[in-house]
PDB file of C-alpha atoms in Angstrom:
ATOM      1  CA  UNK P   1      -5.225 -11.987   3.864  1.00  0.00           C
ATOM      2  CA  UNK P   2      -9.131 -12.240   3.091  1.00  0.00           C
ATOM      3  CA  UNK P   3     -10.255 -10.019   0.832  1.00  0.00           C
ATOM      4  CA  UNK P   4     -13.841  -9.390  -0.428  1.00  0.00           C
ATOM      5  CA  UNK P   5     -14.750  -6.674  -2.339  1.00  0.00           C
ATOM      6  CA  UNK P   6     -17.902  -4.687  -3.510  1.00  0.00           C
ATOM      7  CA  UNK P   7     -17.572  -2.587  -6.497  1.00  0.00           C
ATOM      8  CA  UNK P   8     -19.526   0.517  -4.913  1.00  0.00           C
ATOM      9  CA  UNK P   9     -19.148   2.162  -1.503  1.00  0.00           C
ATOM     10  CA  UNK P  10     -22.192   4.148  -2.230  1.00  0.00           C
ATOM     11  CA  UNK P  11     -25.001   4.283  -4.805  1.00  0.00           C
ATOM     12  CA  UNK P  12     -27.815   6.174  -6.095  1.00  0.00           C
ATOM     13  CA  UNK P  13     -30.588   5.533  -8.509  1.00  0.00           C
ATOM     14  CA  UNK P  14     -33.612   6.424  -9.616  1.00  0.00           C
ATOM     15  CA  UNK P  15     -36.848   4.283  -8.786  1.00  0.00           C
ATOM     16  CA  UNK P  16     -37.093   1.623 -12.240  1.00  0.00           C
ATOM     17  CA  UNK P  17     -33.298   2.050 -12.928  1.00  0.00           C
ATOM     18  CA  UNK P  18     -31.527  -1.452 -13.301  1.00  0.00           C
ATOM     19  CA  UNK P  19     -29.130  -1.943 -10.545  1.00  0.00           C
ATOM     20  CA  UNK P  20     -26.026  -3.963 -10.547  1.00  0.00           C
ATOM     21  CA  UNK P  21     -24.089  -4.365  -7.218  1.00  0.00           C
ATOM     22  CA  UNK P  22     -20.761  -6.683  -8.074  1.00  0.00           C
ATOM     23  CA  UNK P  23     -18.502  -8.972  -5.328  1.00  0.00           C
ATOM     24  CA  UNK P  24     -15.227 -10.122  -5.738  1.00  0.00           C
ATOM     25  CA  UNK P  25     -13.251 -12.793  -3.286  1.00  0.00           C
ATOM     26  CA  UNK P  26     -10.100 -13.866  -3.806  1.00  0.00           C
ATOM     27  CA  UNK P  27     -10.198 -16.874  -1.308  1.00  0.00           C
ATOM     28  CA  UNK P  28     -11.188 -19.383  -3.984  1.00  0.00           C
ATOM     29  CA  UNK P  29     -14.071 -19.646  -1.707  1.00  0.00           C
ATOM     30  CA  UNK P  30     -17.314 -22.301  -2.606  1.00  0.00           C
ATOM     31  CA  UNK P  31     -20.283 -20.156  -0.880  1.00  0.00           C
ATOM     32  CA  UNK P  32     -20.864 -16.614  -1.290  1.00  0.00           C
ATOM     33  CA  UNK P  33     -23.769 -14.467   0.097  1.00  0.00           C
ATOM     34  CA  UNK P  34     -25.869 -11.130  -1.021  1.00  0.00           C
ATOM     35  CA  UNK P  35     -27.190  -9.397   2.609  1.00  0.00           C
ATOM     36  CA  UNK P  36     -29.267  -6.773   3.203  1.00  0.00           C
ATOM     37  CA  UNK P  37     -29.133  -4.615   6.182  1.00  0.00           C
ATOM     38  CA  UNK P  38     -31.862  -2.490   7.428  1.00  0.00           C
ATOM     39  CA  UNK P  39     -32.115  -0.463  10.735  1.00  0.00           C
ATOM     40  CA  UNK P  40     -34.548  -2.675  13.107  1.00  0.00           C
ATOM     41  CA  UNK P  41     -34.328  -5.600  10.615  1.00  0.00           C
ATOM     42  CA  UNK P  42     -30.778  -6.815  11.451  1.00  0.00           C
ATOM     43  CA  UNK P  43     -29.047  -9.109   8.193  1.00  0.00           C
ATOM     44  CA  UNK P  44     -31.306 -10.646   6.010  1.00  0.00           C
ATOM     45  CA  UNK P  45     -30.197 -12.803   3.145  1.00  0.00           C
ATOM     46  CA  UNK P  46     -31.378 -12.010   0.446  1.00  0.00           C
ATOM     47  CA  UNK P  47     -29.378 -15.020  -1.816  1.00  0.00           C
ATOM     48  CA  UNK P  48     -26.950 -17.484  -1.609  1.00  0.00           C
ATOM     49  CA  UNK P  49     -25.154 -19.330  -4.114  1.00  0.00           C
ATOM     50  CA  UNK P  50     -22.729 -22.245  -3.645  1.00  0.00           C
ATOM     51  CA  UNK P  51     -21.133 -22.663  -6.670  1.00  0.00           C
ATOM     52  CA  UNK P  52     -20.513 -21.348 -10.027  1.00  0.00           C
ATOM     53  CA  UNK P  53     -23.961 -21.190 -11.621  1.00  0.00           C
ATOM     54  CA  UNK P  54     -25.652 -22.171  -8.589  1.00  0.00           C
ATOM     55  CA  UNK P  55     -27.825 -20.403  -6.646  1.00  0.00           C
ATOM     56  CA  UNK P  56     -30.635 -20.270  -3.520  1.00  0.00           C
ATOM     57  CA  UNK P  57     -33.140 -17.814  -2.412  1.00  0.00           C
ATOM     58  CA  UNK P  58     -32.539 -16.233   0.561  1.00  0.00           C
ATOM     59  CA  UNK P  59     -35.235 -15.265   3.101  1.00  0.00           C
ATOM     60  CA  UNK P  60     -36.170 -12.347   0.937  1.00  0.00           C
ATOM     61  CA  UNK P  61     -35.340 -12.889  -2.756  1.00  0.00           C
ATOM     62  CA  UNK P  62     -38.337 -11.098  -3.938  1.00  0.00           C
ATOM     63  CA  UNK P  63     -37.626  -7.906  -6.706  1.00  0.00           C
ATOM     64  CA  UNK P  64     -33.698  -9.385  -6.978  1.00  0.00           C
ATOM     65  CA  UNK P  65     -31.788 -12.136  -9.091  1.00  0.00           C
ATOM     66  CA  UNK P  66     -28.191 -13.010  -9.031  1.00  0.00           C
ATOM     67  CA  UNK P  67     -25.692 -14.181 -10.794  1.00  0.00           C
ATOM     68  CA  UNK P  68     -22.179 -16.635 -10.684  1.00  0.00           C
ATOM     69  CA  UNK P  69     -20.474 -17.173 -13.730  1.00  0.00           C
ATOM     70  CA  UNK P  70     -17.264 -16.934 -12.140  1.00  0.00           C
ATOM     71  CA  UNK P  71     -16.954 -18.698  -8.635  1.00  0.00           C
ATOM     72  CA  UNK P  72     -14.763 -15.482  -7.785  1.00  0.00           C
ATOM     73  CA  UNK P  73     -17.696 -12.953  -8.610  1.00  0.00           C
ATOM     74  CA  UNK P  74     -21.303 -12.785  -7.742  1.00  0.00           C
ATOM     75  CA  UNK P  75     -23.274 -10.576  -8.435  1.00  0.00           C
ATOM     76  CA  UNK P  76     -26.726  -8.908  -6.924  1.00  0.00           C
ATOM     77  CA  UNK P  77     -28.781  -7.595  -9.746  1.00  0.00           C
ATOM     78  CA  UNK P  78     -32.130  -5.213  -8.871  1.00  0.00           C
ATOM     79  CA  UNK P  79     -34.436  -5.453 -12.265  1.00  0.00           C
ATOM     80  CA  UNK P  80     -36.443  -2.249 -11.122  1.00  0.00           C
ATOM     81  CA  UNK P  81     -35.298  -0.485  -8.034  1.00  0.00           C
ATOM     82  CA  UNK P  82     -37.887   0.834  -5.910  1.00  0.00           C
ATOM     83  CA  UNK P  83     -37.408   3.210  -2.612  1.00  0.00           C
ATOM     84  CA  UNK P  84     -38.422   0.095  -0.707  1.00  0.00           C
ATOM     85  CA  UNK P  85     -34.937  -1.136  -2.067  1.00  0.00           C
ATOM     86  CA  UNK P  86     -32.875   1.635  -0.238  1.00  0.00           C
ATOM     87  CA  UNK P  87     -30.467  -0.499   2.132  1.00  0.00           C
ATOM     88  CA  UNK P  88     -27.093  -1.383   3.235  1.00  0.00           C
ATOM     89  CA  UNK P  89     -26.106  -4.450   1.056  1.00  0.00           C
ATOM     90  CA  UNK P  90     -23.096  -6.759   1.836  1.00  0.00           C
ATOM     91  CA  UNK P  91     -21.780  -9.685   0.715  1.00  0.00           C
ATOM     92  CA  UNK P  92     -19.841 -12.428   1.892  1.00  0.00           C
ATOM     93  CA  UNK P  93     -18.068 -15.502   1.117  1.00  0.00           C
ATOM     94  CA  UNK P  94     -17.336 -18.716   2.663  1.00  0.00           C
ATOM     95  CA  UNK P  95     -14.803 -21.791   1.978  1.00  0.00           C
ATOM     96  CA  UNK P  96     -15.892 -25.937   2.959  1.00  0.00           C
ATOM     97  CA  UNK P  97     -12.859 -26.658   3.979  1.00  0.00           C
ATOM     98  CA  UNK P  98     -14.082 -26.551   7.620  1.00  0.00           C
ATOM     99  CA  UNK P  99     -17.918 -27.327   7.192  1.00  0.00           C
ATOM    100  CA  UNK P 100     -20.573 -25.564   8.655  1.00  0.00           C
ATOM    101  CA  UNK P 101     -17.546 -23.638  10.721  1.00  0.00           C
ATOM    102  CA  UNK P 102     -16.253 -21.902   8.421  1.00  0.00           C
ATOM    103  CA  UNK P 103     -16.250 -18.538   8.350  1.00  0.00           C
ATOM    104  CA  UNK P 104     -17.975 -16.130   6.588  1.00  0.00           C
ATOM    105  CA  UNK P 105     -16.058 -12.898   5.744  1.00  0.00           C
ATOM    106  CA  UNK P 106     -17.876  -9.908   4.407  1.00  0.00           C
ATOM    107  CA  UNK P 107     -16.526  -6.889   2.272  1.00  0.00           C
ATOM    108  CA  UNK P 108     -17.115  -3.355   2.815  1.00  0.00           C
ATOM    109  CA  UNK P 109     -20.797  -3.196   1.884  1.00  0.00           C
ATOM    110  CA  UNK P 110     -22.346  -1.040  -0.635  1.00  0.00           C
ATOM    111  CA  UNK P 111     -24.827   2.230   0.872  1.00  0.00           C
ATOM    112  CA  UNK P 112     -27.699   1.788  -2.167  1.00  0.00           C
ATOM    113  CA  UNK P 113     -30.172   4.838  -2.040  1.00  0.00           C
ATOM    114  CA  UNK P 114     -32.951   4.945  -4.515  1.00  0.00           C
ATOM    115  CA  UNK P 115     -34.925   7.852  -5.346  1.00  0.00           C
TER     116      UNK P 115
ATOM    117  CA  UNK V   1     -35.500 -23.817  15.258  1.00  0.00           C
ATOM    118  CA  UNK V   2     -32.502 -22.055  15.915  1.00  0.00           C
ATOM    119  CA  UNK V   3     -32.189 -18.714  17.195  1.00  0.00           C
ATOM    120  CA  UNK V   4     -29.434 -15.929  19.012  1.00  0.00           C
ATOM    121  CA  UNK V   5     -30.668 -13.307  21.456  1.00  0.00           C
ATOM    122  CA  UNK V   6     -28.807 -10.042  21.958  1.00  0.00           C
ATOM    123  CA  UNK V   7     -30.791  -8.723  24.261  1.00  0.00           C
ATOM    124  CA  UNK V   8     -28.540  -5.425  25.305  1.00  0.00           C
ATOM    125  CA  UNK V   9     -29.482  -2.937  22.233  1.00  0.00           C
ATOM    126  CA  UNK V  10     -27.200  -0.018  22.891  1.00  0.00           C
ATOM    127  CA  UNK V  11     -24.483  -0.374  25.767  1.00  0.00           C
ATOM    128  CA  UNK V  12     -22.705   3.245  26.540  1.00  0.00           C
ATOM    129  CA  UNK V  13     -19.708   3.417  29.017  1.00  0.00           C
ATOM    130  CA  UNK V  14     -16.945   5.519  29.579  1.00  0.00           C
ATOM    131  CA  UNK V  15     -12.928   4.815  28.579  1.00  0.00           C
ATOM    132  CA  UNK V  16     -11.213   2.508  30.337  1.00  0.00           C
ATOM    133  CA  UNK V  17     -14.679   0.269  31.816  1.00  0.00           C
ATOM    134  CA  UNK V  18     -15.072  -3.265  31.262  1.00  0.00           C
ATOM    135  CA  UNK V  19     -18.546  -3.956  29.720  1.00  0.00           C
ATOM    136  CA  UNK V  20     -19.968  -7.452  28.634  1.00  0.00           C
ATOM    137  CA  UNK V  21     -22.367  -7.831  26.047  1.00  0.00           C
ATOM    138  CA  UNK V  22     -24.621 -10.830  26.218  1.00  0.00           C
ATOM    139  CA  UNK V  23     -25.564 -13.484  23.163  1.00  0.00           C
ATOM    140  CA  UNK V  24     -27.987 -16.406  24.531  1.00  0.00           C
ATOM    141  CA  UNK V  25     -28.263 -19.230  21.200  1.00  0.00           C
ATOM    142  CA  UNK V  26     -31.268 -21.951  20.922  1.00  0.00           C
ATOM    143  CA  UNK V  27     -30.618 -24.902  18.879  1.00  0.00           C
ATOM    144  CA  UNK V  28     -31.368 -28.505  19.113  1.00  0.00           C
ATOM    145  CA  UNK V  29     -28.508 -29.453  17.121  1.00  0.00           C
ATOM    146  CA  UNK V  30     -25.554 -30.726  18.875  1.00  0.00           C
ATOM    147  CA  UNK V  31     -22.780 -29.872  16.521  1.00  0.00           C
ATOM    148  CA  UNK V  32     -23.144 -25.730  15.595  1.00  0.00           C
ATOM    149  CA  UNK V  33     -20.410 -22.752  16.069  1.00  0.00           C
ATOM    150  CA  UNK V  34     -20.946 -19.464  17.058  1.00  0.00           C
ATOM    151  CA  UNK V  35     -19.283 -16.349  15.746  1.00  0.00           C
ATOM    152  CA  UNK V  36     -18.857 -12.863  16.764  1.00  0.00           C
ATOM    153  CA  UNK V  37     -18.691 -10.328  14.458  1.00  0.00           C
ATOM    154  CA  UNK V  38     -18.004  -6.173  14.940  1.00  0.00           C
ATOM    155  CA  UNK V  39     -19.579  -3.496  12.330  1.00  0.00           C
ATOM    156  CA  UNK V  40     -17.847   0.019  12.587  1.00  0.00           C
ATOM    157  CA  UNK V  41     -19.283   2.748  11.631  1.00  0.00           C
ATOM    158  CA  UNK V  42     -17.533   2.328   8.125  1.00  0.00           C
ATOM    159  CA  UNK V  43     -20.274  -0.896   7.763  1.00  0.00           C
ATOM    160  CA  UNK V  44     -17.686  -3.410   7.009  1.00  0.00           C
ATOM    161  CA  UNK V  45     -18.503  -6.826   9.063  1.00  0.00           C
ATOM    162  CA  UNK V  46     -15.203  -8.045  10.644  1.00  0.00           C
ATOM    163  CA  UNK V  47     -14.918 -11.135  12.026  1.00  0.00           C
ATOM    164  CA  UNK V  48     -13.811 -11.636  15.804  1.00  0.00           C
ATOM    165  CA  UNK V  49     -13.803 -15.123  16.870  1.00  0.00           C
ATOM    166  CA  UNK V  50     -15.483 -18.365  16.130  1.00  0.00           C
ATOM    167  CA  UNK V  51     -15.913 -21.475  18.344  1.00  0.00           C
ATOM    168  CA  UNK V  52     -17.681 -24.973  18.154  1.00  0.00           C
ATOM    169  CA  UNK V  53     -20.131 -26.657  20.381  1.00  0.00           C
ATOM    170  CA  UNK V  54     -17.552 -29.072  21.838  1.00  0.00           C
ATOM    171  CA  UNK V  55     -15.108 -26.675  23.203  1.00  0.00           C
ATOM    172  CA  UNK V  56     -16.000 -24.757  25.924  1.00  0.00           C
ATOM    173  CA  UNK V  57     -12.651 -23.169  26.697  1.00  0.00           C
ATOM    174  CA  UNK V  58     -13.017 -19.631  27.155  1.00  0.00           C
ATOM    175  CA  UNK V  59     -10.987 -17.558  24.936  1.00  0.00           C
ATOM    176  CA  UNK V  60      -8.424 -14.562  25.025  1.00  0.00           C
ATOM    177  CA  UNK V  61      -7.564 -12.612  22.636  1.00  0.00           C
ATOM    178  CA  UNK V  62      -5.397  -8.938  24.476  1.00  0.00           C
ATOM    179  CA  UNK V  63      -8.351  -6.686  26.031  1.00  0.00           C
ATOM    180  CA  UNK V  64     -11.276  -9.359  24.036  1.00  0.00           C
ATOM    181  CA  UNK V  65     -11.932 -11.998  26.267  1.00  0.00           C
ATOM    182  CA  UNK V  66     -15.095 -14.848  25.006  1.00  0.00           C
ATOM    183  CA  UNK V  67     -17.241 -16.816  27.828  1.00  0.00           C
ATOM    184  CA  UNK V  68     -18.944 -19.696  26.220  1.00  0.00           C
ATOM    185  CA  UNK V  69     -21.416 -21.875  28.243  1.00  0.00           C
ATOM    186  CA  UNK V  70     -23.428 -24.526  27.179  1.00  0.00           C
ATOM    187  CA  UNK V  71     -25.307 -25.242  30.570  1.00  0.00           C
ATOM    188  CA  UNK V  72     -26.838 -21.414  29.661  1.00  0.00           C
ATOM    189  CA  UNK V  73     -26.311 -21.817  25.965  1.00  0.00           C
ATOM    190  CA  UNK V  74     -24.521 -18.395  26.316  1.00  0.00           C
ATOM    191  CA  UNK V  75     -21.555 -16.649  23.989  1.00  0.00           C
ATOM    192  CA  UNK V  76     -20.738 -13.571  26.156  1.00  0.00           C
ATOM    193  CA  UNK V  77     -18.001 -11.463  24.980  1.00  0.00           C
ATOM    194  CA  UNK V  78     -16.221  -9.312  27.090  1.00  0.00           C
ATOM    195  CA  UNK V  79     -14.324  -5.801  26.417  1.00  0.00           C
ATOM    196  CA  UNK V  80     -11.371  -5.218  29.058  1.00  0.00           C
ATOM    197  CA  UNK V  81     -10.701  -1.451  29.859  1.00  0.00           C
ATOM    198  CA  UNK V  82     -12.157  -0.394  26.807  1.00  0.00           C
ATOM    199  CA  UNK V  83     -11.340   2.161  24.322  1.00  0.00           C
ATOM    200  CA  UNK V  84     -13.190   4.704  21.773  1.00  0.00           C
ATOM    201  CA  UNK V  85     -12.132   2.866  18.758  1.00  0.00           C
ATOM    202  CA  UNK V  86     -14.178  -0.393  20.161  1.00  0.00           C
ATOM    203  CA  UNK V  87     -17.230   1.911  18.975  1.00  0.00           C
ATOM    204  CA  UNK V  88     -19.326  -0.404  17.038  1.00  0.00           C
ATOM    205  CA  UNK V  89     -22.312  -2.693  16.592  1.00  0.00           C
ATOM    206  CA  UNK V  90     -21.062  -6.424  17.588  1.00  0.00           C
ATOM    207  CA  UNK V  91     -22.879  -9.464  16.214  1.00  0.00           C
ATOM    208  CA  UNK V  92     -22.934 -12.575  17.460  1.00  0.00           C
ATOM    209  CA  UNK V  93     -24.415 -15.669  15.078  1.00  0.00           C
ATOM    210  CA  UNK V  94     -25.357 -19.373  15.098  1.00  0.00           C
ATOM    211  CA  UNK V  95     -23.728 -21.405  12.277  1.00  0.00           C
ATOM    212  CA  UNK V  96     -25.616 -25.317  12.513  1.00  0.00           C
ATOM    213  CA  UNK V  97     -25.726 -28.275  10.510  1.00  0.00           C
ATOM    214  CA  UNK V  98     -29.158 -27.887   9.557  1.00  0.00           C
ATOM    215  CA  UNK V  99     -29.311 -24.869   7.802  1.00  0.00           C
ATOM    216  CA  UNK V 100     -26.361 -23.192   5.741  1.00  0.00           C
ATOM    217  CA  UNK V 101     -27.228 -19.747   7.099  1.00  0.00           C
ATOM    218  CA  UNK V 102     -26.033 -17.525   9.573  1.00  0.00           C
ATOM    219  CA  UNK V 103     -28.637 -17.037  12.423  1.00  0.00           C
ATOM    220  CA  UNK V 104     -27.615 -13.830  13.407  1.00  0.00           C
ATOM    221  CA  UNK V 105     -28.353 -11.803  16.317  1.00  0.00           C
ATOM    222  CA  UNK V 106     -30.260  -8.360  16.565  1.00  0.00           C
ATOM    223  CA  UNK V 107     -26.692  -6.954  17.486  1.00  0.00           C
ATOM    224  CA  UNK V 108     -25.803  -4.742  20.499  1.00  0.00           C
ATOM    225  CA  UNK V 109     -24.670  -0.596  19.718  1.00  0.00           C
ATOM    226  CA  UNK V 110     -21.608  -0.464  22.315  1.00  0.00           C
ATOM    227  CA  UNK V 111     -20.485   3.430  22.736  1.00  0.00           C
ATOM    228  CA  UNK V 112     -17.000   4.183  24.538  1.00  0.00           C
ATOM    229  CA  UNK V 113     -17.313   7.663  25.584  1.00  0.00           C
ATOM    230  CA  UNK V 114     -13.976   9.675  26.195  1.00  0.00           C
TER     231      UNK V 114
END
């Protein structure tokens, strides 16, 4: 079975706070992706990286890095949270086995409020 | 550029309807896949079905049932006598060769009333 986790279900922290949000795949997967989700905004990705070490913005990278240094983990990192930050964030991983059709299976996201 | 159209944004019907909701794709590229995806209120994304740009055979999967038409560049995805647990926001996406995103639809709210 796929499985993709996120270390938090739900998160809060104050504005300037350091924010880590962690994903885990077991799939052995190449790709994995950092989401946002926003009410009226739909999924935006926010980064992408394809292999260990690797990465690519997203269409809205601004005020968040990543990291890969293990092609099982990849983490979302938020220097300074700001309110602006509060979102629904999921990840998701990928394999190449099948191209551009593979699939991309998400875990259970992680509910980030800043205050 | 590429780009999916869910134009239904909430659907509400009672147990035991049928209800379709729509996903119209624009691409140029000739070789893509499109993907449907549903979002309980839990917020995981779980994947429903994926199919490429050379196979039009519709697809059945128990009371899920997928249209897909090129001629109307159309992924519809239909619910058969539907229940409260299909609840959910559904997502349809565009996968092409161009760009390694996901082009993903607005998504449509579907509500099964008891």
């Amino acid at each position: 079975d796929v499985k993709v986790t996120q270390s938090s279900r739900y998160l809060v922290k104050r504005t300037g706070e350091k924010v880590f949000l962690e994903c885990v795949q077991d799939m052995d997967h190449e790709n994995m992706f950092w989401y946002r989700q926003d009410p009226g905004l739909g999924l935006r990705l926010i980064y992408f990286s394809y292999d260990v070490k690797m990465k690519e913005k997203g269409d809205i990278p601004e005020g968040y890095s990543v990291s890969r240094e293990k092609k099982e983990r990849f983490s979302l990192i938020l220097e300074s949270a700001s309110t602006n930050q509060t979102s629904m964030y999921l990840c998701a991983s990928r394999g190449l086995a099948g191209g551009l059709g593979e699939t991309q299976y998400f875990g259970p996201g992680t509910r980030l409020l800043v205050l | 550029a590429q780009k999916v159209t869910q134009a239904q944004t909430e659907i509400s019907v009672v147990e035991k309807e049928d209800v379709t909701l729509d996903c119209v794709y624009e691409t140029r590229d000739t070789t893509y896949y499109l993907f449907w995806y549903k979002q309980p209120p839990s917020g995981e994304l779980v994947f429903l079905i994926r199919r490429n740009s050379f196979d039009e055979q519709n697809e059945i999967s128990g009371r899920y049932s997928w249209n897909f038409q090129k001629s109307t560049s159309s992924f519809n995805f239909t619910i058969t006598a539907s229940q409260v647990v299909d609840s959910a926001v559904y997502f349809c996406a565009l996968s092409v060769q161009s760009n390694y995103q996901l082009i993903w639809g607005a998504g449509t709210k579907l509500i099964i009333k008891p």
